[in-house]
Amino acid sequence: MTVYAQALHAHLFGLPTNDEPMPTALDALLQATHTATAPQQQTTILRQVADQLRNGAEIIQRYQYRAQWDRLPDDVAEQLRDAHDQAQQIAQTLDLIAPALSGPPTTPGPPGPHPRHAAAPSAPPTPPAGRRR
């Protein structure tokens, strides 16, 4: 039933189904994350995001060069260079972790000792109001 509901949801909202290739636009990839249940689809989405980040990094770099050419303040070019480097780093990270989504799930290690929470000291019982001496 879940598979049918996901396919209907994808059809109603124009999202990709399991048989369709993943979109490349970021807004469409965001929508695809709601219906991508297969590990290969999730990996593909992350790879597409990484590709888009590399494209974004190239755009940022062109504006960095433009800022230098137009002799804008140095901090503008520096901030664009930092943004370029960060976008590239994120893309590389996504490339590294995307295959993990397609791999077999990792099993947690053997259960270790769990820390015990100390019980709060209890207050001595208060005698009923009518019996105080």
Short mmCIF file of C-alpha atoms in Angstrom, two decimals:
data_model
loop_
_atom_site.label_atom_id
_atom_site.label_comp_id
_atom_site.label_asym_id
_atom_site.label_seq_id
_atom_site.Cartn_x
_atom_site.Cartn_y
_atom_site.Cartn_z
CA MET A 1 0.00 0.00 0.00
CA THR A 2 2.87 2.39 0.81
CA VAL A 3 4.41 1.91 -2.63
CA TYR A 4 1.08 2.73 -4.28
CA ALA A 5 0.65 5.84 -2.12
CA GLN A 6 4.18 7.04 -2.95
CA ALA A 7 3.60 6.49 -6.67
CA LEU A 8 0.29 8.35 -6.51
CA HIS A 9 1.91 11.18 -4.54
CA ALA A 10 4.71 11.39 -7.11
CA HIS A 11 2.23 11.43 -9.98
CA LEU A 12 0.01 14.09 -8.41
CA PHE A 13 2.89 16.41 -7.62
CA GLY A 14 4.91 15.74 -10.76
CA LEU A 15 7.72 14.06 -8.86
CA PRO A 16 9.90 11.35 -10.38
CA THR A 17 8.86 7.76 -9.90
CA ASN A 18 11.25 4.85 -9.55
CA ASP A 19 11.36 4.39 -13.33
CA GLU A 20 12.12 8.01 -14.19
CA PRO A 21 15.60 9.54 -14.09
CA MET A 22 16.33 11.93 -11.26
CA PRO A 23 15.91 15.63 -12.04
CA THR A 24 18.89 17.94 -11.99
CA ALA A 25 17.34 21.21 -10.77
CA LEU A 26 17.80 21.73 -7.06
CA ASP A 27 14.15 22.49 -6.40
CA ALA A 28 13.13 19.30 -8.20
CA LEU A 29 15.77 17.32 -6.29
CA LEU A 30 14.36 18.67 -3.05
CA GLN A 31 10.93 17.38 -4.02
CA ALA A 32 12.43 14.04 -5.08
CA THR A 33 13.81 13.51 -1.58
CA HIS A 34 10.24 13.06 -0.39
CA THR A 35 9.62 10.07 -2.64
CA ALA A 36 13.09 8.58 -3.09
CA THR A 37 12.96 5.41 -1.03
CA ALA A 38 15.41 3.20 -2.89
CA PRO A 39 19.03 3.55 -1.74
CA GLN A 40 20.15 4.05 -5.35
CA GLN A 41 17.75 6.97 -5.72
CA GLN A 42 19.07 8.59 -2.57
CA THR A 43 22.63 8.16 -3.78
CA THR A 44 21.70 9.66 -7.14
CA ILE A 45 20.11 12.66 -5.46
CA LEU A 46 23.26 13.37 -3.45
CA ARG A 47 25.41 13.00 -6.55
CA GLN A 48 23.14 15.40 -8.45
CA VAL A 49 23.39 17.90 -5.58
CA ALA A 50 27.18 17.57 -5.66
CA ASP A 51 27.16 18.27 -9.41
CA GLN A 52 24.98 21.32 -8.89
CA LEU A 53 27.30 22.56 -6.15
CA ARG A 54 30.25 22.25 -8.51
CA ASN A 55 28.30 24.31 -11.05
CA GLY A 56 27.52 26.83 -8.34
CA ALA A 57 31.19 26.95 -7.34
CA GLU A 58 32.12 27.74 -10.94
CA ILE A 59 29.56 30.55 -11.05
CA ILE A 60 30.90 31.94 -7.77
CA GLN A 61 34.45 31.77 -9.11
CA ARG A 62 33.47 33.77 -12.20
CA TYR A 63 31.99 36.47 -9.97
CA GLN A 64 35.13 36.38 -7.86
CA TYR A 65 37.21 37.08 -10.97
CA ARG A 66 34.73 39.77 -11.97
CA ALA A 67 35.06 41.39 -8.54
CA GLN A 68 38.84 41.48 -8.97
CA TRP A 69 38.55 42.80 -12.53
CA ASP A 70 36.10 45.51 -11.47
CA ARG A 71 38.42 46.37 -8.56
CA LEU A 72 35.77 45.87 -5.93
CA PRO A 73 36.98 45.88 -2.31
CA ASP A 74 39.35 43.01 -1.56
CA ASP A 75 37.00 41.52 1.03
CA VAL A 76 34.36 40.94 -1.67
CA ALA A 77 36.72 38.78 -3.72
CA GLU A 78 37.91 37.01 -0.56
CA GLN A 79 34.38 36.18 0.53
CA LEU A 80 33.58 34.88 -2.96
CA ARG A 81 36.77 32.77 -2.89
CA ASP A 82 35.74 31.35 0.51
CA ALA A 83 32.25 30.58 -0.78
CA HIS A 84 33.77 28.88 -3.85
CA ASP A 85 36.07 26.75 -1.69
CA GLN A 86 33.24 25.79 0.67
CA ALA A 87 30.94 24.79 -2.19
CA GLN A 88 33.69 22.61 -3.65
CA GLN A 89 34.37 21.03 -0.26
CA ILE A 90 30.69 20.21 0.24
CA ALA A 91 30.50 18.69 -3.25
CA GLN A 92 33.54 16.51 -2.53
CA THR A 93 32.06 15.42 0.80
CA LEU A 94 28.78 14.46 -0.88
CA ASP A 95 30.72 12.46 -3.47
CA LEU A 96 32.40 10.54 -0.66
CA ILE A 97 29.29 9.79 1.38
CA ALA A 98 26.75 9.21 -1.40
CA PRO A 99 27.84 5.58 -2.03
CA ALA A 100 27.24 4.77 1.64
CA LEU A 101 23.51 5.21 1.08
CA SER A 102 23.55 2.44 -1.53
CA GLY A 103 25.61 0.05 0.54
CA PRO A 104 24.32 -2.48 3.02
CA PRO A 105 23.28 -0.98 6.34
CA THR A 106 25.92 -1.10 8.98
CA THR A 107 25.11 -2.98 12.12
CA PRO A 108 25.90 -1.30 15.39
CA GLY A 109 28.68 -2.75 17.47
CA PRO A 110 27.99 -4.96 20.48
CA PRO A 111 26.05 -3.20 23.16
CA GLY A 112 28.34 -1.62 25.66
CA PRO A 113 27.69 -0.62 29.21
CA HIS A 114 25.07 2.06 29.42
CA PRO A 115 25.62 4.82 31.95
CA ARG A 116 23.22 4.59 34.81
CA HIS A 117 21.45 7.71 35.85
CA ALA A 118 21.72 8.36 39.53
CA ALA A 119 18.37 8.60 41.17
CA ALA A 120 17.64 11.92 42.78
CA PRO A 121 17.68 11.65 46.56
CA SER A 122 14.18 11.37 47.83
CA ALA A 123 12.90 13.71 50.48
CA PRO A 124 11.73 12.17 53.72
CA PRO A 125 8.00 11.61 53.77
CA THR A 126 5.97 14.47 55.18
CA PRO A 127 3.61 13.36 57.93
CA PRO A 128 -0.07 14.05 57.34
CA ALA A 129 -1.18 17.48 58.53
CA GLY A 130 -3.37 16.16 61.35
CA ARG A 131 -0.67 14.00 63.00
CA ARG A 132 2.18 16.41 63.64
CA ARG A 133 3.43 16.41 67.20
#
